[in-house]
Tab-separated table of N, CA and C in Angstrom:
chain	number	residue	atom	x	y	z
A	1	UNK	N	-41.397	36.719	-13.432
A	1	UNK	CA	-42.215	36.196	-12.372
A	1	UNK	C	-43.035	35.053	-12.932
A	2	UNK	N	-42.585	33.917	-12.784
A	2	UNK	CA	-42.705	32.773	-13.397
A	2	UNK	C	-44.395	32.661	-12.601
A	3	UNK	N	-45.726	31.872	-13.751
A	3	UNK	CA	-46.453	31.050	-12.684
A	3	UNK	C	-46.856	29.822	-12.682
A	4	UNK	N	-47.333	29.165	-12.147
A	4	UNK	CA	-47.469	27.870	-12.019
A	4	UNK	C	-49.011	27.832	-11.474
A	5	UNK	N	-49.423	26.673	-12.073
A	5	UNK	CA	-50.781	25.838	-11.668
A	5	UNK	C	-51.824	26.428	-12.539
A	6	UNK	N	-52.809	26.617	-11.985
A	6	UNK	CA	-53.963	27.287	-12.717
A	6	UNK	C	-55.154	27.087	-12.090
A	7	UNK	N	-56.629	26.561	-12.657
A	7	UNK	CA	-57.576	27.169	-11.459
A	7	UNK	C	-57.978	26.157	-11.031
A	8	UNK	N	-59.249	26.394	-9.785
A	8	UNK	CA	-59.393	25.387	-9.121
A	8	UNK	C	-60.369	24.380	-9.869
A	9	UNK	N	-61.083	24.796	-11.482
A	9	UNK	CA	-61.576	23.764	-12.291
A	9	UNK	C	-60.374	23.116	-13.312
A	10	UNK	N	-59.093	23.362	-12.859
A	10	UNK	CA	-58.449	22.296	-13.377
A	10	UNK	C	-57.163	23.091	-14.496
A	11	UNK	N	-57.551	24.155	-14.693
A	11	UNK	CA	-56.798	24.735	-15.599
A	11	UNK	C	-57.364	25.854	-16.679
A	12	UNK	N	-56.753	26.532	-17.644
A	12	UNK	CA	-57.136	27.201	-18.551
A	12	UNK	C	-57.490	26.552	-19.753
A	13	UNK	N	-58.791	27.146	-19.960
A	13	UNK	CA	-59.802	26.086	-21.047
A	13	UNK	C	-58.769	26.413	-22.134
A	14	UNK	N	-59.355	25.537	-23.411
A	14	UNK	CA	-58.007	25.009	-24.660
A	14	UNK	C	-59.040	26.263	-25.992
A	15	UNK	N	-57.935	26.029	-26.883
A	15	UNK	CA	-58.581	26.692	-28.055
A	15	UNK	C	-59.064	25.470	-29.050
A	16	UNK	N	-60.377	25.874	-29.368
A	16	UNK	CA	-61.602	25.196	-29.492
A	16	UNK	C	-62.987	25.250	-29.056
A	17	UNK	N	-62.307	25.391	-27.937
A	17	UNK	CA	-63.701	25.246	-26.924
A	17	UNK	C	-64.244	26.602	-26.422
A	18	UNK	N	-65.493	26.222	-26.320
A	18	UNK	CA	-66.533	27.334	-25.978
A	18	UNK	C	-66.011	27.864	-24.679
A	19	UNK	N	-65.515	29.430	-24.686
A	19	UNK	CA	-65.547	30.162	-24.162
A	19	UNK	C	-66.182	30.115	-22.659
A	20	UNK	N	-65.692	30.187	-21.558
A	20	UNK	CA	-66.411	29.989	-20.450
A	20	UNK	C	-67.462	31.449	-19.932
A	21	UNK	N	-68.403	31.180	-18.968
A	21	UNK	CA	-69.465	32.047	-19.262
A	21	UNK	C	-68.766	33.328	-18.300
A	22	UNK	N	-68.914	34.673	-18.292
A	22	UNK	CA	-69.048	35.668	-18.006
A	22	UNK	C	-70.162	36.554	-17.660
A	23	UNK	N	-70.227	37.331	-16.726
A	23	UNK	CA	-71.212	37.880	-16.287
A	23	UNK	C	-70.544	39.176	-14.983
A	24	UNK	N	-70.234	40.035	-15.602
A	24	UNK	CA	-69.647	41.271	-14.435
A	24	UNK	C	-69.802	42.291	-14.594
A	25	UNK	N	-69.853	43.229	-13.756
A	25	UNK	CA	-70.160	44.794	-13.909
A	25	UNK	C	-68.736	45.655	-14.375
A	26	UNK	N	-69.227	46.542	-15.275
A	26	UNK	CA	-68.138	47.258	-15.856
A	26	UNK	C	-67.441	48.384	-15.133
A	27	UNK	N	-66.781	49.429	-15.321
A	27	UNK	CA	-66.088	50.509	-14.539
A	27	UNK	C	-67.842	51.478	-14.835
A	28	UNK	N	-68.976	51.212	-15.064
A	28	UNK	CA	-70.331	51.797	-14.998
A	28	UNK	C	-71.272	51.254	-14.289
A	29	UNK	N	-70.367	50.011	-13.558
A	29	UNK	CA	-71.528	49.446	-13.007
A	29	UNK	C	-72.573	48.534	-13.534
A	30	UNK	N	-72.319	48.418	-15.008
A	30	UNK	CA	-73.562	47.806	-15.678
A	30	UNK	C	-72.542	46.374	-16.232
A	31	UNK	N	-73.748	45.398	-16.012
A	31	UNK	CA	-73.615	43.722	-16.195
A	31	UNK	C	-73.316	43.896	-17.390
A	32	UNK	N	-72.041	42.712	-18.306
A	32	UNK	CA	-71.928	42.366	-19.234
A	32	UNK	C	-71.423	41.197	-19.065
A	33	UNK	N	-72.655	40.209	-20.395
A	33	UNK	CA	-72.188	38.577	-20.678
A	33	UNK	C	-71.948	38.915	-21.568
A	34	UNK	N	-70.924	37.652	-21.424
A	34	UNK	CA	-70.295	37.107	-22.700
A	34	UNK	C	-71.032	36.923	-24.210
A	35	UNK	N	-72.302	36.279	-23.193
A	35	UNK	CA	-73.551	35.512	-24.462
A	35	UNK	C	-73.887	36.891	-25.003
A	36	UNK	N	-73.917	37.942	-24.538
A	36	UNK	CA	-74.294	39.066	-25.037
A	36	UNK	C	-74.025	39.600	-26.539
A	37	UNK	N	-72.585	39.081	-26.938
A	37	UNK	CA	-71.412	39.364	-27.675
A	37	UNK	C	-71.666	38.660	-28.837
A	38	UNK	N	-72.354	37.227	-28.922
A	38	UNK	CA	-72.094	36.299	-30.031
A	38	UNK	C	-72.713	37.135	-31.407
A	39	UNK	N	-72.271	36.761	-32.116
A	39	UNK	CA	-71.643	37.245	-33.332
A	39	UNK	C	-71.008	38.338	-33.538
A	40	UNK	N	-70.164	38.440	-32.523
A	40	UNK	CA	-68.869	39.516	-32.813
A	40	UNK	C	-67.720	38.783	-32.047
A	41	UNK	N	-66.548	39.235	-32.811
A	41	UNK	CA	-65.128	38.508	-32.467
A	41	UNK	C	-64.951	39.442	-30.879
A	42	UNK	N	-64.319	38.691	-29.909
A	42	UNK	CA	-63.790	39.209	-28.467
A	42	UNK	C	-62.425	38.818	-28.464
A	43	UNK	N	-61.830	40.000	-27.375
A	43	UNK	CA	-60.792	40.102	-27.034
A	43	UNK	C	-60.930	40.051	-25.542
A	44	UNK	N	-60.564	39.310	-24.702
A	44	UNK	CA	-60.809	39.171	-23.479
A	44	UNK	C	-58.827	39.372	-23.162
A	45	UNK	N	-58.688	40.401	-22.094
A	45	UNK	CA	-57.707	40.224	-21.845
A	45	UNK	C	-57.598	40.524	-20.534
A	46	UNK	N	-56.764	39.883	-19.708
A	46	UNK	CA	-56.626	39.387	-18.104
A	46	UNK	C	-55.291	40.215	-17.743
A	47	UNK	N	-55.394	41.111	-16.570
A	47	UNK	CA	-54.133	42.033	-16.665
A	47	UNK	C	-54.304	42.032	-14.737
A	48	UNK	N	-53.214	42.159	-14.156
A	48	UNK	CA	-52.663	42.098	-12.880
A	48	UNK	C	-53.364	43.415	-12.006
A	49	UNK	N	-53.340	44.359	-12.509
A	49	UNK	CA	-54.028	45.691	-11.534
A	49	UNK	C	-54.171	47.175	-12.632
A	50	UNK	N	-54.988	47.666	-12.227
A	50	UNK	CA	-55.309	49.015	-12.563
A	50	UNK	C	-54.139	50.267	-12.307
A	51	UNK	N	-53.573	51.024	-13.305
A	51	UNK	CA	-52.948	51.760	-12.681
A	51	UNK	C	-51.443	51.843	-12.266
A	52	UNK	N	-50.901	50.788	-12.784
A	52	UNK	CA	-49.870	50.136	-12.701
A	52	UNK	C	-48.872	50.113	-14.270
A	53	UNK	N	-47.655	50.140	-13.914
A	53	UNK	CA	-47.001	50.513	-15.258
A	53	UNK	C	-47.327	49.624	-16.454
A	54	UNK	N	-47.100	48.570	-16.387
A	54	UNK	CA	-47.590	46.968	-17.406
A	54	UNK	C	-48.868	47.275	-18.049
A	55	UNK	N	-49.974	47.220	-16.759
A	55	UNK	CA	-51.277	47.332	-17.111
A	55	UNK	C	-51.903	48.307	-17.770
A	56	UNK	N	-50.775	49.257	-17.415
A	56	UNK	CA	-51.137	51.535	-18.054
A	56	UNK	C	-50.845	51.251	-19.623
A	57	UNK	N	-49.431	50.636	-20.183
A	57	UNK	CA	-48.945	50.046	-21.278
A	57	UNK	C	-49.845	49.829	-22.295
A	58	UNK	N	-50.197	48.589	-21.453
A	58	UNK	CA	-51.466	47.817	-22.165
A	58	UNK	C	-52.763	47.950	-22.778
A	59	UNK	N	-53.459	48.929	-21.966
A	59	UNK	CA	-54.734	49.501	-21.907
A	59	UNK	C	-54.614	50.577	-22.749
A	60	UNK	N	-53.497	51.462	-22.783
A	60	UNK	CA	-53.126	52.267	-23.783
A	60	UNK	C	-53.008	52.045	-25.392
A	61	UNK	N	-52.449	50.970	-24.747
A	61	UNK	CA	-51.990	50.509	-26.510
A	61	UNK	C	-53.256	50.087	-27.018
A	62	UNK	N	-53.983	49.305	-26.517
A	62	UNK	CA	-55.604	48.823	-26.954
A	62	UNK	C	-56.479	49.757	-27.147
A	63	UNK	N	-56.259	50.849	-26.478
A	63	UNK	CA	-57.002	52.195	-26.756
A	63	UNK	C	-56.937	52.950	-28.171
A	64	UNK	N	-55.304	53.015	-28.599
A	64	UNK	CA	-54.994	53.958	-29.701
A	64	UNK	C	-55.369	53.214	-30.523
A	65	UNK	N	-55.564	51.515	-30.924
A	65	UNK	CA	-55.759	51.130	-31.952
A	65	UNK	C	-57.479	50.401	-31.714
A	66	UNK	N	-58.317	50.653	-30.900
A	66	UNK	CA	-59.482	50.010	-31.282
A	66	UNK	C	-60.078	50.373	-31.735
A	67	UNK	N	-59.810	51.692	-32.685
A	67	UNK	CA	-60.969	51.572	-34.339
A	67	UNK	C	-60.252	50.596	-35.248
A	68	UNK	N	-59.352	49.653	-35.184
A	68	UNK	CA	-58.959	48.593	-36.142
A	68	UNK	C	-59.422	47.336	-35.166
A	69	UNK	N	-59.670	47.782	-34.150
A	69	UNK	CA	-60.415	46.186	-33.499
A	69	UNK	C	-61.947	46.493	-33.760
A	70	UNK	N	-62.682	47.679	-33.567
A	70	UNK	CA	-64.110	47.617	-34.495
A	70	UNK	C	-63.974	47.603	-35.811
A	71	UNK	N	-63.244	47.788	-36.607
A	71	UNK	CA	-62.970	47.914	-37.850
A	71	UNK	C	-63.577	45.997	-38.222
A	72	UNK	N	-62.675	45.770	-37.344
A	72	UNK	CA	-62.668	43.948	-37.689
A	72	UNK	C	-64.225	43.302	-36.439
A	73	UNK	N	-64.647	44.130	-36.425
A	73	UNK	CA	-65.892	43.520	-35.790
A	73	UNK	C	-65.190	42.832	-34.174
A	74	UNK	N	-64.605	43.584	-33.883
A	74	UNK	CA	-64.288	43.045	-32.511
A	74	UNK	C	-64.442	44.491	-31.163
A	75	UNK	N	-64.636	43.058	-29.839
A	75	UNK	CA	-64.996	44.183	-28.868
A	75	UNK	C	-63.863	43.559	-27.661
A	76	UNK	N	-63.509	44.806	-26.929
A	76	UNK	CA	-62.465	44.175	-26.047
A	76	UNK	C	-63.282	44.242	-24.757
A	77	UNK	N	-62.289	43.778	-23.812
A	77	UNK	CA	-62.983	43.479	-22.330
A	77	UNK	C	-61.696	43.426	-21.717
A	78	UNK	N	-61.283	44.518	-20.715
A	78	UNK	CA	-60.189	43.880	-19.601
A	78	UNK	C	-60.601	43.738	-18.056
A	79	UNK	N	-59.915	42.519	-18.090
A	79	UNK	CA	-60.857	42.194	-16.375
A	79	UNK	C	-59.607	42.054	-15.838
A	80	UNK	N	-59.830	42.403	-14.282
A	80	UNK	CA	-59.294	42.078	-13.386
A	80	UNK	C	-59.456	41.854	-12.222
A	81	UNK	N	-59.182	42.126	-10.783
A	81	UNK	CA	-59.586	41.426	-9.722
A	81	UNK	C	-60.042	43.274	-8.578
A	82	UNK	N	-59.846	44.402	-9.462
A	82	UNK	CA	-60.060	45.710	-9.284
A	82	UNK	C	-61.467	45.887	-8.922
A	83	UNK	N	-61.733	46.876	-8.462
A	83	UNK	CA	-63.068	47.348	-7.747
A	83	UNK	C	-63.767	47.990	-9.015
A	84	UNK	N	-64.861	47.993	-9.390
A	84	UNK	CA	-66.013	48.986	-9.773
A	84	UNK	C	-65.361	50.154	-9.694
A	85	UNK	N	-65.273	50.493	-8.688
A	85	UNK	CA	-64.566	52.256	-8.539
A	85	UNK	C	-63.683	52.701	-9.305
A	86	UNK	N	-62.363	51.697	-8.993
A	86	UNK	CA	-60.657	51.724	-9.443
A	86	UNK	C	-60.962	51.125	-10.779
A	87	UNK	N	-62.135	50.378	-11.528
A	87	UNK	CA	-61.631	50.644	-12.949
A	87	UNK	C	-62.627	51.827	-13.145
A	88	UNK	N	-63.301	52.801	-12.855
A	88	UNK	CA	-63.821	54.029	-12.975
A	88	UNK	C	-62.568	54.672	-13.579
A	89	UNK	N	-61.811	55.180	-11.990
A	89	UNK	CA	-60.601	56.141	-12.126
A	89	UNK	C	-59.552	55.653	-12.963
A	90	UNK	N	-59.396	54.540	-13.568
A	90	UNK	CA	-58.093	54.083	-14.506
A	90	UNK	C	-58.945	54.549	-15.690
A	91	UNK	N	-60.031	54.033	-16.458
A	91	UNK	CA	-60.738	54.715	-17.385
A	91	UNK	C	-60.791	55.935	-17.664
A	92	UNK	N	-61.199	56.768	-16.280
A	92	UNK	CA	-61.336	58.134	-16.686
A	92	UNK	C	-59.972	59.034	-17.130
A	93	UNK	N	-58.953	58.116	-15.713
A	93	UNK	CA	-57.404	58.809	-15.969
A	93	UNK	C	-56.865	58.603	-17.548
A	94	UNK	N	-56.841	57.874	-18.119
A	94	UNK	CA	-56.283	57.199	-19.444
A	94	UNK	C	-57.528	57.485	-20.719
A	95	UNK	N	-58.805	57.806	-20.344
A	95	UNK	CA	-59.827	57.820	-21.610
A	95	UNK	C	-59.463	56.579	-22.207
A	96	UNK	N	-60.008	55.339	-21.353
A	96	UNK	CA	-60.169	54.383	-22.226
A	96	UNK	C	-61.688	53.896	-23.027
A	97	UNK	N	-61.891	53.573	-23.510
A	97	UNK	CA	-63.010	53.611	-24.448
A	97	UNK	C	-63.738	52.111	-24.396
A	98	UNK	N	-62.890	51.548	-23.665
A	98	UNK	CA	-63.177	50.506	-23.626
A	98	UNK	C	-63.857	49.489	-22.243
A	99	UNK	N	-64.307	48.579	-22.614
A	99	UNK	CA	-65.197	48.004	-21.370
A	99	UNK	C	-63.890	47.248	-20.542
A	100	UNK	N	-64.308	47.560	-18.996
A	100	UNK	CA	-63.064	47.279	-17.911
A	100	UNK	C	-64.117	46.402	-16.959
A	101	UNK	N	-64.077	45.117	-16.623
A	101	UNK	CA	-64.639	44.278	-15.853
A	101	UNK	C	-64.086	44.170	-14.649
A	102	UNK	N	-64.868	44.251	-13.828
A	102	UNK	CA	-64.286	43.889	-12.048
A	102	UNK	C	-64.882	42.066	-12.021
A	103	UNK	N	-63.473	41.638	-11.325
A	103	UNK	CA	-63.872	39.916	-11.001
A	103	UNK	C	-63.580	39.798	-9.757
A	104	UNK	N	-64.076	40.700	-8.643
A	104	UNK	CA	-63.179	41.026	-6.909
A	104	UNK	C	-63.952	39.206	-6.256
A	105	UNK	N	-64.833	38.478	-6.796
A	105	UNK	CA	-65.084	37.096	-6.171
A	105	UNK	C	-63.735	36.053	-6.949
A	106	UNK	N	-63.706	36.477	-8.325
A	106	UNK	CA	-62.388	35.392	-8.700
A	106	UNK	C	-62.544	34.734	-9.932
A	107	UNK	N	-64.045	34.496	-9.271
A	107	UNK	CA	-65.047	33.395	-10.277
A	107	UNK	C	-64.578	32.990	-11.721
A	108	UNK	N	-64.568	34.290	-12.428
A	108	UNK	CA	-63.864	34.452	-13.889
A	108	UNK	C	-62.828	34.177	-14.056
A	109	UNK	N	-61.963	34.480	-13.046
A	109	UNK	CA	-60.688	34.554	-13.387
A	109	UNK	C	-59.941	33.279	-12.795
A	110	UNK	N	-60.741	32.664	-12.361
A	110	UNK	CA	-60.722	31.003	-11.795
A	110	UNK	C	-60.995	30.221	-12.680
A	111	UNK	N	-62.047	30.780	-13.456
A	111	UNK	CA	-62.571	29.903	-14.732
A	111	UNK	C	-61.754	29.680	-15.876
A	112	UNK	N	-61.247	30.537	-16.419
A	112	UNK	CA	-59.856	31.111	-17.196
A	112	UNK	C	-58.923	30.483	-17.015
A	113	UNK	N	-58.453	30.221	-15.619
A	113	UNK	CA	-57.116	29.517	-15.255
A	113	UNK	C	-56.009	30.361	-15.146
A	114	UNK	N	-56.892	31.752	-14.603
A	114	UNK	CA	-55.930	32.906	-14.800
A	114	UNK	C	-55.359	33.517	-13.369
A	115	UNK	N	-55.818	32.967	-12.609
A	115	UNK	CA	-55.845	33.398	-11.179
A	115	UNK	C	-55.070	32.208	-10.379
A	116	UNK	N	-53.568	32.334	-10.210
A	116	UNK	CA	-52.465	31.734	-10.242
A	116	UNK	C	-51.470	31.903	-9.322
A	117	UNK	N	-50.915	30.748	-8.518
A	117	UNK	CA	-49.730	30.992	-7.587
A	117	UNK	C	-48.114	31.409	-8.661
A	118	UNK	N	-48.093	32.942	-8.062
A	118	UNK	CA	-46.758	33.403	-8.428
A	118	UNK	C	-45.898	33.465	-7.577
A	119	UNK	N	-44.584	33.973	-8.090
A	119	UNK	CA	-42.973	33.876	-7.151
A	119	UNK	C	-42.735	34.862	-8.280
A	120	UNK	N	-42.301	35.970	-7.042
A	120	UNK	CA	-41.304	36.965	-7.010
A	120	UNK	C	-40.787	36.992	-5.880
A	121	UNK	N	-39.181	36.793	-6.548
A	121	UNK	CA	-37.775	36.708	-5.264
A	121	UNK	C	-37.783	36.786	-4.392
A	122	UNK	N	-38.617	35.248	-4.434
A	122	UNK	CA	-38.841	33.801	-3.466
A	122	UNK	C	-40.263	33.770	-2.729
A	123	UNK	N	-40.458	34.687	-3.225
A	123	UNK	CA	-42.064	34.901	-2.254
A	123	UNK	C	-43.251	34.731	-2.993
A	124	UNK	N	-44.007	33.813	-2.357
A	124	UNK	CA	-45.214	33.170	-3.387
A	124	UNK	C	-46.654	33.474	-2.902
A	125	UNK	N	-47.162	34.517	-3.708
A	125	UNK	CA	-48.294	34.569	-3.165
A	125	UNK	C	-49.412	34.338	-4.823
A	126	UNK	N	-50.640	34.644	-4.607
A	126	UNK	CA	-51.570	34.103	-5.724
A	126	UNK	C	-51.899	35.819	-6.390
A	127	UNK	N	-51.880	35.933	-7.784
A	127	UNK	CA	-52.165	37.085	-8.724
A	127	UNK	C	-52.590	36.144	-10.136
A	128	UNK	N	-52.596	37.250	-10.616
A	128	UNK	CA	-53.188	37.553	-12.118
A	128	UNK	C	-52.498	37.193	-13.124
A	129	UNK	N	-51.981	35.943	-14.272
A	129	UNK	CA	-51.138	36.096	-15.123
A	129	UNK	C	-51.664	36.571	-16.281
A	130	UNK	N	-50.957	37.321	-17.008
A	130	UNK	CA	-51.281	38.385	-17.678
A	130	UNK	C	-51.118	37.607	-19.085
A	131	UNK	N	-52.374	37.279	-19.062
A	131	UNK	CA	-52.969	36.069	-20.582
A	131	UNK	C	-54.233	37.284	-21.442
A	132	UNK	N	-54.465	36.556	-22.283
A	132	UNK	CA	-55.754	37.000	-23.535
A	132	UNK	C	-55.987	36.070	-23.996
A	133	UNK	N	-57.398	35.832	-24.551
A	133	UNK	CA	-58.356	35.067	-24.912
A	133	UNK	C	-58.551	35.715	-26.065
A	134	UNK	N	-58.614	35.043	-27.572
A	134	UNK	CA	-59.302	35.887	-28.836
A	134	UNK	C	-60.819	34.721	-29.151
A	135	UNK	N	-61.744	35.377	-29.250
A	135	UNK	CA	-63.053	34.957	-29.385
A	135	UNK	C	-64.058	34.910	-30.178
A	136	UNK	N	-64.450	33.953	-31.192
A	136	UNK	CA	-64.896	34.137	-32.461
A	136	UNK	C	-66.217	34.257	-32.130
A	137	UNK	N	-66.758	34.423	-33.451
A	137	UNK	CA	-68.415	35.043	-33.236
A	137	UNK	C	-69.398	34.182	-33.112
A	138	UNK	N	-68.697	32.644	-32.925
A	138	UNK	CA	-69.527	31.507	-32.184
A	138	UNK	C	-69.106	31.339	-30.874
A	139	UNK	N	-68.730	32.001	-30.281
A	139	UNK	CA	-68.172	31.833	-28.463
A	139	UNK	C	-66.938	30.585	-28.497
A	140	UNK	N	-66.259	30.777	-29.273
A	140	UNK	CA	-65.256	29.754	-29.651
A	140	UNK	C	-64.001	30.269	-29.194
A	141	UNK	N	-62.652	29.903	-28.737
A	141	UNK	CA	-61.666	30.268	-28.689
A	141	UNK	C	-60.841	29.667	-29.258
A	142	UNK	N	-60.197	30.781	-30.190
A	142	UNK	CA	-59.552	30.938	-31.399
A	142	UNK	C	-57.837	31.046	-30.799
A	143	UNK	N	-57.804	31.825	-29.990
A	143	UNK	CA	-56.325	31.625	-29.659
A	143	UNK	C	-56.200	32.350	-28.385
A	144	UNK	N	-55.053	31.561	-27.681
A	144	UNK	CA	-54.955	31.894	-26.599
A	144	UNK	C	-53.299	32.251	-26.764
A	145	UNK	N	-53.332	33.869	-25.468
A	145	UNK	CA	-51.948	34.341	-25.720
A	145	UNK	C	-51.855	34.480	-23.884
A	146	UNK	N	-50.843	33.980	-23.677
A	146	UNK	CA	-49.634	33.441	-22.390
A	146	UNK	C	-48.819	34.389	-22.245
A	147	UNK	N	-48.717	35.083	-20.883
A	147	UNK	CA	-47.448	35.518	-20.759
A	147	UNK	C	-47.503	37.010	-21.415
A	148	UNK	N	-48.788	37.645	-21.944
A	148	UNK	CA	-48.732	38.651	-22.720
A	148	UNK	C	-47.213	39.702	-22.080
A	149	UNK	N	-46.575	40.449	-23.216
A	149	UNK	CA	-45.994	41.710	-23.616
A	149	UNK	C	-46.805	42.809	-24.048
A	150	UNK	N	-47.078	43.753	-22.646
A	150	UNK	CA	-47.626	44.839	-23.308
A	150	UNK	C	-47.515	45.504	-24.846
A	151	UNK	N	-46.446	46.079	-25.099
A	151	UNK	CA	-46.111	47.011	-25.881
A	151	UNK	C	-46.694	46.205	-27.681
A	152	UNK	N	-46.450	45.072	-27.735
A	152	UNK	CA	-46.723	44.378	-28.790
A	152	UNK	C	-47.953	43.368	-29.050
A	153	UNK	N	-48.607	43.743	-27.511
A	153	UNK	CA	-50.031	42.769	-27.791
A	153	UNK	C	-51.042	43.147	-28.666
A	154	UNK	N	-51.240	44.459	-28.923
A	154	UNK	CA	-52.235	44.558	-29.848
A	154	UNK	C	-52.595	44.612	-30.924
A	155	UNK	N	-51.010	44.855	-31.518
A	155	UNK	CA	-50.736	44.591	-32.997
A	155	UNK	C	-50.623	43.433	-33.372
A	156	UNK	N	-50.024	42.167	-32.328
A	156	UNK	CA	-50.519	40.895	-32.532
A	156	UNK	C	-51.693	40.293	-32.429
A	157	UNK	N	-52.577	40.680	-31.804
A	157	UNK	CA	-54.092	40.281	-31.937
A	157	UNK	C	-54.572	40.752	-32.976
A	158	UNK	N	-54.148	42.087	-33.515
A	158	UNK	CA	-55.114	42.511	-34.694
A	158	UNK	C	-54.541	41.602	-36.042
A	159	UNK	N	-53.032	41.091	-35.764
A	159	UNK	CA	-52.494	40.285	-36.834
A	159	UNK	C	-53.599	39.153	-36.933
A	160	UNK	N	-53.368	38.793	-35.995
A	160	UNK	CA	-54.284	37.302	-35.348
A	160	UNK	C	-55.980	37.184	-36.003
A	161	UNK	N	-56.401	38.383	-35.982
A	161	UNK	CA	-57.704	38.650	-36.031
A	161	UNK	C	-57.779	38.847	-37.542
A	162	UNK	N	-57.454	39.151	-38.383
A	162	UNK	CA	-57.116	39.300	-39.960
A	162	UNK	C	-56.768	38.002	-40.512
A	163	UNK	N	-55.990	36.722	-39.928
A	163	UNK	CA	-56.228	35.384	-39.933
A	163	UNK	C	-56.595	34.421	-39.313
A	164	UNK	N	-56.918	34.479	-38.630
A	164	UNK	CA	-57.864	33.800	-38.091
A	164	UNK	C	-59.107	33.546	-37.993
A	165	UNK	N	-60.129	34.930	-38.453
A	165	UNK	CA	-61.185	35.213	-38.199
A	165	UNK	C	-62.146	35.386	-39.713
C-alpha cells in the first residue's frame, strides 16, 4: 500500500533538524512534550491503528526489548490517530510498558509528514504511514525509518542507537 505526498507543512522534516514540537495525552490521559525528554535519546514511532495485526507486531516487539532501549538511555512513544480510551485497552490487552500518544486532531502527525494519501486496490483514502523518528538528546533527528517492518524494527533501532548515539 504504496503512499504518496506528505503533510500539509510541506513534508516530513529531514535528519538534522530539530525535531518538531509534541504535546499529547497518553493511554493515562496525562500530557507529554517532547521538550520534556531532552537529554535522553527518543524513539518516536507512527503506526496505523491500535489493535490491529502490524501494529500488535510492533508494539510487542518494542515491549520485549525496552530494557535495551533504557539500557541505552532511550524512551519510546507510539502515536497514532486512536482515542485516549483505545490506547488504554491496547496497553492493558498487550502490557505495554510503554507511552502510547493519541493525535485524533492530526496536528502531529501532519507535522511529521506522516498523515498521508494511501491506495489500497484502487481506493484512496488518507492514513498513517508507518515511519519512526530516532531522537538524540539534543531534540535532533538522527534517523529516519520509512516504510517500517514490524518484526525487525526494533532490533534495528537498537542497532541504530549503539551507532549513532
Amino acid at each position: 500500500m504504496p503512499a504518496k505526498g506528505g503533510s500539509a507543512s510541506g513534508g516530513k522534516p529531514k535528519i538534522g533538524q530539530k525535531a518538531p514540537a509534541i504535546n499529547l495525552p497518553d493511554q493515562d490521559g496525562k500530557n507529554h512534550k517532547l521538550s520534556d525528554y531532552k537529554g535522553k535519546n527518543v524513539l518516536i514511532y507512527f503506526y496505523p491503528k491500535d489493535d490491529t495485526p502490524g501494529c500488535t507486531k510492533q508494539a510487542c516487539d518494542i515491549r520485549d526489548n525496552l530494557p535495551k532501549f533504557k539500557k541505552l538511555n532511550a524512551v519510546v512513544f507510539g502515536i497514532s490517530k486512536d482515542s485516549v480510551d483505545k490506547h488504554k485497552k491496547f496497553a492493558d490487552k498487550y502490557k505495554l510498558p510503554f507511552t502510547l500518544l493519541s493525535d485524533e486532531d492530526l496536528k502531529v502527525l501532519k507535522s511529521y509528514g506522516v498523515w498521508v494519501k494511501k491506495n489500497m486496490m484502487g481506493r484512496e483514502y488518507m492514513g498513517i504511514v508507518r515511519t519512526s523518528f530516532l531522537i538524540n538528546k539534543d531534540s535532533k533527528i538522527v534517523k529516519i525509518y520509512n516504510n517500517v517492518k514490524p518484526p525487525l524494527h526494533a532490533d534495528q533501532v537498537l542497532s541504530d542507537l549503539n551507532i549513532v548515539l
